Coordinates of C-alpha atoms in Angstrom, one line a residue:
Chain A
X4 CA 20.3 20.7 -6.3
X5 CA 23.0 21.1 -9.0
X6 CA 24.1 19.0 -12.2
X7 CA 27.4 17.0 -11.0
X8 CA 28.5 16.8 -14.2
X9 CA 29.0 21.1 -13.5
X10 CA 30.6 20.2 -10.5
X11 CA 33.0 17.4 -11.7
X12 CA 36.1 18.7 -13.6
X13 CA 36.2 21.6 -11.1
X14 CA 38.6 22.9 -8.6
X15 CA 37.3 26.1 -7.1
X16 CA 38.0 26.2 -3.4
X17 CA 34.8 28.0 -2.8
X18 CA 35.6 29.3 1.4
X19 CA 32.0 30.3 2.8
X20 CA 30.1 26.2 3.3
X21 CA 31.1 24.5 0.3
X22 CA 32.2 21.4 0.4
X23 CA 32.1 18.6 3.2
X24 CA 32.8 19.1 6.6
X25 CA 32.3 17.2 10.3
X26 CA 31.2 19.4 13.3
X27 CA 31.5 17.9 16.7
X28 CA 30.7 14.0 14.6
X29 CA 30.3 12.0 18.2
X30 CA 29.6 8.3 17.6
X31 CA 28.8 5.9 19.6
X32 CA 28.6 1.1 19.6
X33 CA 26.9 0.5 22.9
X34 CA 29.0 2.4 25.9
X35 CA 31.9 2.3 23.4
X36 CA 32.6 6.3 22.1
X37 CA 34.0 5.3 18.8
X38 CA 34.1 8.7 17.4
X39 CA 34.0 10.9 19.6
X40 CA 33.4 15.0 18.4
X41 CA 35.3 15.2 15.1
X42 CA 35.4 18.7 13.7
X43 CA 37.1 18.3 10.1
X44 CA 36.7 20.3 6.9
X45 CA 37.5 18.0 3.3
X46 CA 39.8 19.8 1.5
X47 CA 37.7 20.2 -2.0
X48 CA 39.7 18.4 -5.4
X49 CA 42.2 17.2 -3.3
X50 CA 43.7 13.5 -1.9
X51 CA 43.1 12.9 1.4
X52 CA 43.5 9.7 3.9
X53 CA 42.4 9.4 7.0
X54 CA 45.1 7.0 8.9
X55 CA 45.5 5.5 11.8
X56 CA 46.0 2.0 13.8
X57 CA 43.5 -0.3 14.0
X58 CA 39.8 0.3 15.6
X59 CA 41.0 3.9 15.6
X60 CA 37.4 5.0 13.6
X61 CA 39.0 5.3 10.7
X62 CA 35.9 3.3 9.0
X63 CA 33.5 4.0 11.0
X64 CA 34.2 7.9 9.9
X65 CA 33.7 7.1 6.5
X66 CA 30.7 5.5 7.2
X67 CA 29.4 9.5 9.1
X68 CA 31.1 11.0 6.4
X69 CA 28.6 8.9 3.4
X70 CA 25.3 8.7 5.9
X71 CA 25.9 4.4 6.1
X72 CA 25.1 5.7 9.6
X73 CA 23.4 8.3 11.8
X74 CA 26.0 10.0 14.6
X75 CA 24.9 10.3 18.0
X76 CA 25.2 14.1 18.0
X77 CA 26.9 16.3 15.6
X78 CA 26.1 17.0 12.3
X79 CA 28.0 16.3 9.1
X80 CA 27.4 18.7 6.0
X81 CA 27.5 19.1 2.8
X82 CA 27.6 22.6 0.9
X83 CA 26.6 23.9 4.8
X84 CA 23.6 21.1 4.5
X85 CA 23.5 18.6 6.8
X86 CA 22.8 15.5 5.3
X87 CA 20.3 14.2 6.9
X88 CA 18.3 16.3 5.1
X89 CA 19.7 15.8 1.7
X90 CA 17.2 13.2 -0.1
X91 CA 18.9 10.3 -0.5
X92 CA 19.4 10.6 -4.6
X93 CA 20.4 13.9 -4.2
X94 CA 23.4 13.0 -1.6
X95 CA 24.3 10.1 -4.1
X96 CA 24.3 12.6 -7.1
X97 CA 27.4 14.2 -5.2
X98 CA 28.9 11.7 -2.5
X99 CA 29.2 8.5 -3.7
X100 CA 31.0 5.9 -1.2
X101 CA 32.8 2.2 -2.4
X102 CA 32.5 0.3 1.2
X103 CA 35.7 -2.1 2.2
X104 CA 33.4 -5.1 1.6
X105 CA 30.1 -5.1 -1.5
X106 CA 29.0 -8.3 -2.9
X107 CA 29.2 -9.6 -5.7
X108 CA 26.4 -10.6 -7.5
X109 CA 26.7 -14.1 -9.6
X110 CA 27.5 -13.7 -13.2
X111 CA 27.2 -9.6 -13.2
X112 CA 30.0 -8.7 -16.3
X113 CA 31.9 -6.0 -15.5
X114 CA 29.6 -3.7 -18.1
X115 CA 26.5 -4.8 -15.8
X116 CA 28.3 -3.7 -12.8
X117 CA 29.7 -0.8 -13.8
X118 CA 26.1 0.9 -15.1
X119 CA 24.9 0.3 -11.8
X120 CA 27.0 3.2 -10.8
X121 CA 25.0 5.5 -12.9
X122 CA 21.4 4.5 -10.1
X123 CA 21.0 7.7 -8.6
X124 CA 21.3 9.5 -12.2
X125 CA 17.8 8.2 -13.8
X126 CA 14.5 9.2 -13.1
X127 CA 11.5 7.0 -12.1
X128 CA 11.1 6.2 -15.7
X129 CA 14.3 5.2 -15.7
X130 CA 15.7 6.5 -19.0
X131 CA 18.6 6.4 -20.5
X132 CA 20.5 8.3 -21.8
X133 CA 23.6 9.3 -23.8
X134 CA 25.5 10.7 -20.4
X135 CA 24.9 7.1 -18.6
X136 CA 26.9 5.8 -22.3
X137 CA 29.6 8.8 -21.1
X138 CA 30.3 8.3 -18.2
X139 CA 30.8 3.8 -18.1
X140 CA 32.6 4.5 -21.1
X141 CA 34.4 6.8 -19.1
X142 CA 34.9 5.1 -16.3
X143 CA 35.6 1.9 -17.7
X144 CA 38.6 3.6 -19.9
X145 CA 40.0 5.4 -16.6
X146 CA 40.0 2.6 -14.6
X147 CA 41.7 -0.2 -17.6
X148 CA 38.5 -2.3 -17.7
X149 CA 36.8 -1.1 -21.0
X150 CA 39.0 -4.8 -22.3
X151 CA 36.9 -7.2 -20.1
X152 CA 33.7 -4.8 -20.4
X153 CA 31.9 -8.4 -21.2
X154 CA 33.6 -11.1 -18.4
X155 CA 31.9 -12.0 -15.9
X156 CA 33.5 -10.2 -12.6
X157 CA 33.8 -13.0 -10.6
X158 CA 36.5 -14.5 -13.5
X159 CA 38.7 -12.0 -13.1
X160 CA 42.1 -11.1 -11.0
X161 CA 41.4 -9.5 -7.6
X162 CA 43.0 -6.0 -9.3
X163 CA 40.9 -6.3 -12.6
X164 CA 37.8 -7.0 -9.9
X165 CA 38.8 -4.1 -7.8
X166 CA 38.5 -1.9 -10.7
X167 CA 35.7 -2.8 -12.4
X168 CA 33.8 -1.7 -8.2
X169 CA 36.4 2.2 -8.4
X170 CA 34.7 2.3 -12.1
X171 CA 31.4 2.1 -10.4
X172 CA 32.5 4.9 -7.6
X173 CA 33.2 6.4 -10.6
X174 CA 30.4 6.8 -12.7
X175 CA 27.9 7.5 -10.1
X176 CA 30.1 11.0 -11.5
X177 CA 29.8 12.2 -7.3
X178 CA 32.5 15.1 -6.8
X179 CA 33.6 13.5 -3.5
X180 CA 34.8 9.7 -3.7
X181 CA 35.2 8.2 -0.1
X182 CA 36.6 4.9 0.0
X183 CA 37.2 2.2 1.8
X184 CA 40.4 0.3 1.6
X185 CA 40.5 0.2 -2.0
X186 CA 44.3 -1.9 -2.5
X187 CA 43.7 -4.2 1.0
X188 CA 44.2 -7.6 -0.3
X189 CA 45.6 -6.6 -3.7
X190 CA 49.2 -7.4 -4.5
X191 CA 52.3 -4.2 -4.7
X192 CA 51.4 -3.7 -8.4
X193 CA 47.7 -3.8 -8.2
X194 CA 47.7 -1.4 -5.1
X195 CA 50.4 1.2 -7.3
X196 CA 47.9 1.1 -9.7
X197 CA 45.2 2.0 -7.8
X198 CA 46.4 4.7 -5.9
X199 CA 48.3 5.9 -9.7
X200 CA 44.2 5.8 -10.3
X201 CA 43.0 8.5 -7.3
X202 CA 45.7 10.6 -7.7
X203 CA 45.0 11.5 -11.1
X204 CA 40.9 11.1 -10.2
X205 CA 41.9 14.5 -7.8
X206 CA 44.7 16.2 -9.5
X207 CA 43.1 15.9 -13.1
X208 CA 39.4 15.3 -12.7
X209 CA 38.2 17.5 -10.5
X210 CA 36.8 15.1 -7.3
X211 CA 37.7 15.3 -3.8
X212 CA 38.6 11.3 -2.6
X213 CA 38.8 11.0 1.0
X214 CA 40.2 7.2 1.2
X215 CA 40.4 5.0 4.7
X216 CA 44.6 3.2 3.6
X217 CA 46.2 1.0 5.9
X218 CA 50.0 1.2 4.7
X219 CA 51.2 4.6 6.3
X220 CA 53.9 4.6 3.3
X221 CA 51.3 4.6 0.6
X222 CA 49.8 7.5 2.2
X223 CA 53.0 9.1 2.2
X224 CA 53.6 9.3 -1.4
X225 CA 50.3 9.8 -2.6
X226 CA 47.8 12.2 -0.3
X227 CA 47.8 15.6 -0.1
X228 CA 46.3 15.7 3.3
X229 CA 46.3 13.6 5.8
X230 CA 43.6 12.9 8.3
X231 CA 45.7 10.8 11.5
X232 CA 43.1 9.6 14.0
X233 CA 43.9 7.6 16.9
X234 CA 41.3 6.1 19.6
X235 CA 38.2 8.2 17.6
X236 CA 40.0 11.4 17.6
X237 CA 41.7 13.7 15.5
X238 CA 45.7 13.0 16.8
X239 CA 46.5 16.1 15.0
X240 CA 45.3 18.6 12.8
X241 CA 45.6 17.9 9.0
X242 CA 48.4 17.3 7.9
X243 CA 50.5 17.1 4.4
X244 CA 52.8 14.7 4.0
X245 CA 55.9 16.5 4.0
X246 CA 55.2 17.8 7.3
X247 CA 54.6 14.7 9.4
X248 CA 57.8 14.1 11.8
X249 CA 58.3 10.6 12.7
X250 CA 57.9 11.9 16.4
X251 CA 53.5 12.4 15.0
X252 CA 54.2 8.5 13.1
X253 CA 55.7 7.3 17.0
X254 CA 52.9 8.9 18.9
X255 CA 50.2 8.0 16.3
X256 CA 51.2 4.3 15.8
X257 CA 53.2 4.1 18.9
X258 CA 56.3 2.6 17.5
X259 CA 59.2 4.0 16.7
X260 CA 60.2 4.8 13.4
X261 CA 62.6 6.3 11.4
X262 CA 62.8 8.3 8.1
X263 CA 64.3 8.2 4.6
X264 CA 63.0 10.9 2.1
X265 CA 61.4 9.2 -0.9
X266 CA 63.9 8.5 -3.9
X267 CA 61.5 9.7 -6.3
X268 CA 59.1 12.5 -4.8
X269 CA 61.8 13.3 -1.9
X270 CA 58.4 13.1 -0.2
X271 CA 59.0 11.2 3.9
X272 CA 58.4 7.5 3.7
X273 CA 58.5 5.7 7.8
X274 CA 60.7 2.2 8.4
X275 CA 60.0 1.0 11.3
X276 CA 62.2 0.2 14.3
X277 CA 62.9 -3.5 15.1
X278 CA 63.5 -5.0 18.7
X279 CA 65.4 -7.1 16.8
X280 CA 67.4 -5.0 15.1
X281 CA 67.7 -2.9 17.6
X282 CA 68.5 -5.5 19.9
X283 CA 71.7 -6.9 18.1
X284 CA 72.6 -2.9 16.7
Chain B
X22 CA 11.4 -13.8 -24.2
X23 CA 10.2 -15.0 -27.4
X24 CA 11.6 -18.0 -27.0
X25 CA 9.7 -18.4 -23.8
X26 CA 6.4 -17.5 -24.8
X27 CA 6.2 -19.2 -28.3
X28 CA 7.5 -22.4 -25.9
X29 CA 4.3 -20.5 -23.4
X30 CA 1.9 -20.8 -26.1
X31 CA 2.9 -24.0 -27.6
X32 CA 2.2 -25.7 -24.2
X33 CA -1.1 -24.0 -23.7
X34 CA -2.2 -25.7 -27.1
X35 CA -0.8 -28.9 -25.9
X36 CA -2.9 -27.9 -22.6
X37 CA -6.4 -26.5 -23.9
X38 CA -5.9 -30.6 -26.3
X39 CA -5.1 -32.8 -23.6
X40 CA -7.9 -34.9 -21.3
X41 CA -10.7 -37.3 -21.6
X42 CA -11.1 -36.8 -24.8
X43 CA -8.0 -36.1 -27.0
X44 CA -8.9 -31.9 -29.1
X45 CA -5.7 -31.7 -32.0
X46 CA -4.2 -29.0 -32.4
X47 CA -5.7 -27.3 -35.1
X48 CA -8.9 -27.8 -33.7
X49 CA -8.0 -26.2 -30.3
X50 CA -6.4 -23.4 -32.1
X51 CA -9.9 -22.9 -34.8
X52 CA -11.6 -23.0 -31.5
X53 CA -9.6 -20.0 -30.6
X54 CA -9.5 -17.4 -32.5
X55 CA -13.0 -18.2 -34.1
X56 CA -15.9 -20.5 -31.2
X57 CA -18.4 -21.6 -33.2
X58 CA -21.3 -23.1 -30.3
X59 CA -22.3 -25.7 -32.1
X60 CA -19.0 -27.6 -32.2
X61 CA -18.4 -30.0 -29.8
X62 CA -14.5 -29.9 -29.4
X63 CA -14.0 -26.2 -29.1
X64 CA -17.3 -26.3 -26.1
X65 CA -14.4 -28.9 -24.6
X66 CA -11.9 -26.4 -25.3
X67 CA -13.7 -23.1 -24.4
X68 CA -15.6 -23.9 -21.9
X69 CA -14.2 -26.8 -19.8
X70 CA -10.4 -25.9 -20.5
X71 CA -8.9 -22.1 -20.4
X72 CA -9.6 -21.7 -17.3
X73 CA -7.6 -24.3 -15.9
X74 CA -5.0 -23.3 -18.3
X75 CA -5.5 -19.4 -17.9
X76 CA -5.1 -20.5 -14.1
X77 CA -1.9 -22.3 -14.7
X78 CA -0.6 -19.1 -16.6
X79 CA -1.6 -16.8 -13.9
X80 CA -0.8 -19.2 -10.9
X81 CA 2.4 -20.4 -12.4
X82 CA 3.4 -16.6 -13.1
X83 CA 2.6 -15.5 -9.7
X84 CA 5.4 -18.2 -8.0
X85 CA 7.9 -17.7 -10.3
X86 CA 8.6 -14.3 -9.5
X87 CA 7.6 -14.3 -6.5
X88 CA 10.4 -16.8 -6.0
X89 CA 13.1 -14.7 -8.4
X90 CA 11.7 -11.5 -5.9
X91 CA 12.4 -13.9 -2.5
X92 CA 15.5 -15.1 -3.6
X93 CA 17.3 -11.2 -4.5
X94 CA 15.7 -9.8 -1.7
X95 CA 17.1 -12.1 0.7
X96 CA 19.7 -12.7 -0.9
X97 CA 19.5 -16.1 0.0
X98 CA 18.9 -19.0 -3.9
X99 CA 16.9 -21.2 -1.9
X100 CA 14.4 -18.9 -1.5
X101 CA 10.9 -19.3 -2.8
X102 CA 7.8 -19.4 -0.9
X103 CA 7.4 -22.4 -0.1
X104 CA 10.8 -22.8 1.6
X105 CA 10.1 -19.3 3.5
X106 CA 6.6 -20.5 4.7
X107 CA 4.8 -17.6 2.8
X108 CA 2.7 -20.9 1.5
X109 CA 1.8 -22.6 3.9
X110 CA 1.0 -19.6 5.8
X111 CA -1.2 -18.4 3.3
X112 CA -3.3 -22.3 2.8
X113 CA -3.3 -21.4 6.4
X114 CA -5.4 -18.1 6.8
X115 CA -7.6 -19.1 4.3
X116 CA -8.8 -22.4 5.6
X117 CA -8.8 -20.9 9.0
X118 CA -10.9 -18.4 7.1
X119 CA -13.1 -21.3 5.4
X120 CA -13.3 -23.0 9.0
X121 CA -14.6 -20.4 10.8
X122 CA -17.2 -19.2 8.2
X123 CA -15.5 -15.8 8.1
X124 CA -17.5 -13.1 6.2
X125 CA -14.2 -11.6 4.1
X126 CA -14.6 -15.0 2.0
X127 CA -17.4 -13.8 0.3
X128 CA -15.7 -11.0 -0.8
X129 CA -14.8 -10.7 -5.0
X130 CA -10.8 -10.2 -3.4
X131 CA -11.6 -11.4 -0.5
X132 CA -9.9 -15.2 -0.8
X133 CA -5.8 -14.2 -2.6
X134 CA -5.9 -11.2 -0.2
X135 CA -6.5 -13.4 3.1
X136 CA -4.1 -15.4 1.6
X137 CA -1.5 -13.2 1.5
X138 CA -2.3 -11.7 4.7
X139 CA -1.2 -15.5 6.5
X140 CA 1.5 -15.3 3.9
X141 CA 2.9 -12.0 5.0
X142 CA 2.1 -12.6 8.6
X143 CA 3.9 -16.3 8.7
X144 CA 7.3 -14.8 6.9
X145 CA 7.1 -11.8 9.2
X146 CA 7.8 -14.7 11.4
X147 CA 10.4 -16.6 10.0
X148 CA 12.6 -13.5 9.2
X149 CA 11.9 -11.7 12.7
X150 CA 13.7 -14.8 14.4
X151 CA 16.2 -15.3 11.8
X152 CA 17.7 -11.7 12.4
X153 CA 16.9 -11.9 16.0
X154 CA 21.1 -13.6 16.9
X155 CA 24.4 -12.6 17.0
X156 CA 24.6 -12.7 13.1
X157 CA 21.7 -11.4 12.1
X158 CA 19.7 -12.6 8.8
X159 CA 21.7 -15.5 7.2
X160 CA 20.2 -17.5 4.0
X161 CA 21.1 -19.9 6.0
X162 CA 19.4 -19.2 9.3
X163 CA 15.7 -17.8 7.0
X164 CA 16.0 -21.3 5.3
X165 CA 15.9 -23.3 8.4
X166 CA 12.9 -20.8 10.5
X167 CA 11.9 -20.7 7.5
X168 CA 10.9 -24.9 6.6
X169 CA 10.5 -25.6 10.9
X170 CA 6.6 -22.8 10.7
X171 CA 6.2 -23.9 7.2
X172 CA 6.0 -27.3 9.0
X173 CA 4.6 -25.8 11.9
X174 CA 1.7 -24.2 10.1
X175 CA 1.1 -27.6 7.5
X176 CA 0.1 -29.0 11.1
X177 CA -2.1 -26.1 12.5
X178 CA -3.9 -26.9 9.0
X179 CA -3.8 -30.4 10.0
X180 CA -5.5 -30.3 12.6
X181 CA -7.8 -27.8 11.9
X182 CA -9.4 -29.8 9.1
X183 CA -9.0 -33.1 11.1
X184 CA -11.5 -31.0 13.2
X185 CA -13.5 -30.3 11.0
X186 CA -15.2 -32.3 8.2
X187 CA -17.0 -30.0 6.1
X188 CA -13.5 -27.7 5.9
X189 CA -12.2 -30.6 4.6
X190 CA -14.0 -31.7 2.7
X191 CA -14.1 -28.6 0.6
X192 CA -10.5 -28.0 1.1
X193 CA -9.0 -31.2 0.4
X194 CA -7.9 -30.8 -3.2
X195 CA -7.2 -27.1 -3.2
X196 CA -4.6 -28.4 -0.2
X197 CA -3.0 -30.6 -2.4
X198 CA -1.8 -27.9 -5.1
X199 CA -4.9 -28.5 -7.8
X200 CA -6.1 -26.5 -10.4
X201 CA -9.2 -28.1 -10.7
X202 CA -13.0 -26.9 -9.1
X203 CA -11.7 -23.6 -10.3
X204 CA -14.6 -20.7 -11.2
X205 CA -13.5 -17.1 -13.7
X206 CA -14.3 -14.9 -10.7
X207 CA -12.1 -16.8 -8.7
X208 CA -9.2 -16.3 -11.6
X209 CA -10.2 -12.4 -12.2
X210 CA -9.7 -11.9 -9.0
X211 CA -6.2 -14.1 -7.8
X212 CA -4.6 -11.9 -12.1
X213 CA -5.9 -8.1 -10.3
X214 CA -3.4 -9.6 -7.5
X215 CA -1.1 -10.8 -9.4
X216 CA -0.9 -7.5 -11.3
X217 CA -0.7 -5.9 -8.7
X218 CA 2.5 -7.5 -7.3
X219 CA 3.5 -7.5 -11.3
X220 CA 3.7 -3.0 -11.6
X221 CA 5.0 -2.8 -7.7
X222 CA 7.8 -6.0 -8.9
X223 CA 8.6 -3.9 -12.7
X224 CA 9.6 -0.8 -10.2
X225 CA 11.2 -1.8 -8.0
X226 CA 13.6 -4.4 -10.1
X227 CA 16.4 -1.0 -10.7
X228 CA 16.6 -0.8 -7.1
X229 CA 17.3 -4.8 -6.5
X230 CA 19.8 -4.4 -9.3
X231 CA 22.0 -2.3 -6.7
X232 CA 20.6 -3.2 -3.8
X233 CA 22.6 -6.9 -4.6
X234 CA 26.1 -5.2 -4.7
X235 CA 25.3 -5.5 -0.8
X236 CA 23.7 -2.5 1.6
X237 CA 26.3 -0.1 2.5
X238 CA 26.9 0.0 -1.8
X239 CA 22.7 0.0 -2.3
X240 CA 22.7 3.2 0.1
X241 CA 25.2 5.4 -1.1
X242 CA 23.8 4.8 -4.5
X243 CA 20.4 6.5 -2.9
X244 CA 18.8 3.5 -2.6
X245 CA 16.0 3.5 0.9
X246 CA 17.3 -0.2 1.8
X247 CA 14.1 -0.5 4.7
X248 CA 11.4 1.0 1.7
X249 CA 12.1 -0.7 -0.4
X250 CA 13.2 -4.9 1.4
X251 CA 9.3 -4.4 3.1
X252 CA 7.9 -3.1 -0.6
X253 CA 9.6 -6.7 -1.4
X254 CA 8.0 -8.7 0.8
X255 CA 4.7 -7.1 0.1
X256 CA 4.9 -7.5 -3.4
X257 CA 6.0 -11.1 -2.6
X258 CA 3.3 -11.9 0.2
X259 CA 0.6 -10.1 -2.7
X260 CA 2.0 -13.2 -5.5
X261 CA 2.0 -15.9 -3.1
X262 CA -1.2 -15.1 -2.0
X263 CA -3.2 -15.2 -5.4
X264 CA -1.2 -18.3 -6.3
X265 CA -2.3 -19.8 -3.4
X266 CA -5.8 -18.7 -3.6
X267 CA -5.5 -20.0 -7.3
X268 CA -4.1 -23.7 -7.1
X269 CA -3.0 -24.1 -3.2
X270 CA -0.1 -24.4 -1.6
X271 CA 2.3 -25.2 -5.0
X272 CA 6.0 -25.8 -4.4
X273 CA 9.2 -25.2 -5.9
X274 CA 7.9 -23.3 -9.3
X275 CA 9.7 -20.0 -7.9
X276 CA 12.3 -21.9 -6.7
X277 CA 13.3 -23.7 -10.1
X278 CA 12.8 -20.9 -12.5
X279 CA 14.8 -18.2 -11.3
X280 CA 17.6 -20.2 -11.2
X281 CA 17.4 -21.8 -14.4
X282 CA 16.0 -18.1 -16.5
X283 CA 19.3 -16.8 -14.0
X284 CA 21.8 -19.0 -16.0
X285 CA 20.2 -19.1 -19.5
X286 CA 19.9 -15.2 -20.1
X287 CA 20.9 -12.6 -16.8
X288 CA 20.2 -11.9 -13.3
X289 CA 19.7 -8.5 -13.4
X290 CA 15.8 -8.2 -12.3
X291 CA 14.5 -6.5 -14.7
X292 CA 15.0 -9.5 -17.0
X293 CA 14.6 -11.6 -14.4
X294 CA 11.0 -11.0 -13.1
X295 CA 8.9 -10.9 -16.6
X296 CA 11.0 -14.4 -18.0
X297 CA 11.1 -16.2 -14.6
X298 CA 6.9 -15.1 -15.0
X299 CA 7.1 -16.8 -18.4
X300 CA 9.6 -19.5 -17.1
X301 CA 6.5 -20.2 -14.2
X302 CA 3.6 -20.2 -16.5
X303 CA 5.3 -22.2 -19.1
X304 CA 6.6 -25.6 -15.4
X305 CA 3.5 -25.0 -13.9
X306 CA 1.7 -25.7 -17.4
X307 CA 3.8 -28.7 -18.2
X308 CA 3.7 -29.8 -14.7
X309 CA -0.2 -30.1 -15.0
X310 CA -0.3 -31.7 -18.3
X311 CA 2.2 -34.1 -16.7
X312 CA -0.6 -34.8 -14.4
X313 CA -3.3 -35.4 -16.0
X314 CA -1.6 -37.8 -18.4
X315 CA 0.9 -39.5 -15.7
X316 CA -2.3 -41.7 -14.6
X317 CA -4.8 -41.2 -17.5
X318 CA -7.9 -41.2 -16.6
X319 CA -7.1 -40.0 -13.4
X320 CA -5.7 -37.2 -12.1
X321 CA -2.9 -36.7 -9.8
X322 CA -3.0 -33.2 -8.2
X323 CA -0.4 -30.9 -9.7
X324 CA 1.8 -29.3 -6.5
X325 CA 2.4 -33.1 -6.0
X326 CA 4.0 -32.9 -9.2
X327 CA 5.7 -30.2 -9.0
X328 CA 7.3 -31.2 -5.5
X329 CA 7.9 -34.3 -7.5
X330 CA 10.2 -32.8 -10.0
X331 CA 11.2 -30.2 -7.4
X332 CA 13.2 -31.5 -5.0
X333 CA 15.8 -33.2 -6.5
X334 CA 16.8 -29.9 -8.0
X335 CA 16.1 -28.0 -4.1
X336 CA 18.8 -30.9 -3.2
X337 CA 21.0 -30.0 -5.6
X338 CA 21.5 -26.0 -5.1
X339 CA 21.5 -26.8 -1.8
X340 CA 24.8 -29.1 -1.8
X341 CA 26.3 -26.5 -4.1
X342 CA 26.3 -23.4 -2.1
X343 CA 25.8 -24.7 1.3
X344 CA 28.9 -27.5 1.1

């Protein structure tokens, strides 16, 4: 429908039907309701975190947004059109997903992996264009993966490997990027690197980023908007980190927390109240 | 690629020279380039041996690409027409058709297509059963079911042949996997089917490259996963049907060749497919040369030799992967 290059780099917030919207989305696995009547508008050009306890439906919601699964009822719409009515290739030019456990082919190089993100931009005759080269170089530069472009991905460290996958998703040049726990199993340092990168993508490259994150304090430090999920439903209206209260967090995660202000950003940080300390105090 | 083609040419010249009467490489080349019908050596090379050479190349290429396709689409390093049951299914279909005197066999494309249908049918059963159950399709289950159903189909084939001596006599050598006793018509028919399969494989290569990153990533990049799988299996069945109709069930070419290419050159299917075709041709030619020289002046069935050489490779890969 539209040229993806024109879309990236745009921060416009069109109040009409632009962007990704969910209307009464329900997903069942057998008799169990995994998602119950989710209504949401994904704000454009921002970093949105999906947070909530295990089994709250975060990954399922992300999969429904990415058309990896079809809701049993309700609709996911992109620019006012149901994503199930958009052609696969067209959708893939506007919306990309990095799932939690992608498969890494043996002996694939970083460059080769990243270039596979260009798939939806190539025609039936698979023409390789300078635009493809440019997108790949840009993605690898942003993720700092250029230096090992010719190395095999399975021989890189966990953090480097994850940056290659994110580079692939960036090279897809979609205005909306969905990522399922991109920082899982990574050291603190790599977690911060990747979250900084996602922040940069939303802030300086106009991308809409929706990311499932496990660590609540990462959510607080990096998200513009938080969708809290509990038992398959949105537990609150979308909130900004600044407006999160200990009461809200306690209710969602079923633990007692204390709030503090982050010394650098002044955003809230939530510290769980441990049974041992409470007893000792 | 150039090296592969060069190797293929060199082996082809040797292949044409070898036999009851040895013909030197120079004579082989002149026979091909400026054929002289009065020259006895030229007649041997072109009239008697060229057919066998071309059959070996077409058959080897088909098996090589089929293996590459199957390994990629089933994500199974042991994916191969013989192990996954396609060859046995194709052979059973041809034997059944011969025993019942089916008129389809007489049609121009009858034999390769009957074989392809047999391959697709048996592989379909294997995939269906292997996908059942909680864990879905795993390489291990596909391999086990493939081997089990291959054995089952082979015993059915054997049973038919024991009950029907006429069919047995017609097909005995072919069933061991042999390149002798072909006609140009059969080869040309099989070549059509192989070309169709190659076209499908080349179109599919970029899709399969993305599918290799997992179903979720592939869907996210806009690939219709089910359609690509179905088309790949269809192409694999066409290759096996063609190869089996030429030479009977020949084992292990499809297993060994893609692994070698992947290790030596690249994992990229756009390269892997053509190189596996060349590699398959090279390997089958080498096996056929061996089959005709080891116990000369008698000759062994080519399929016996590929199995002899391929079984250790199979064990090696299995031991590495399923530790």
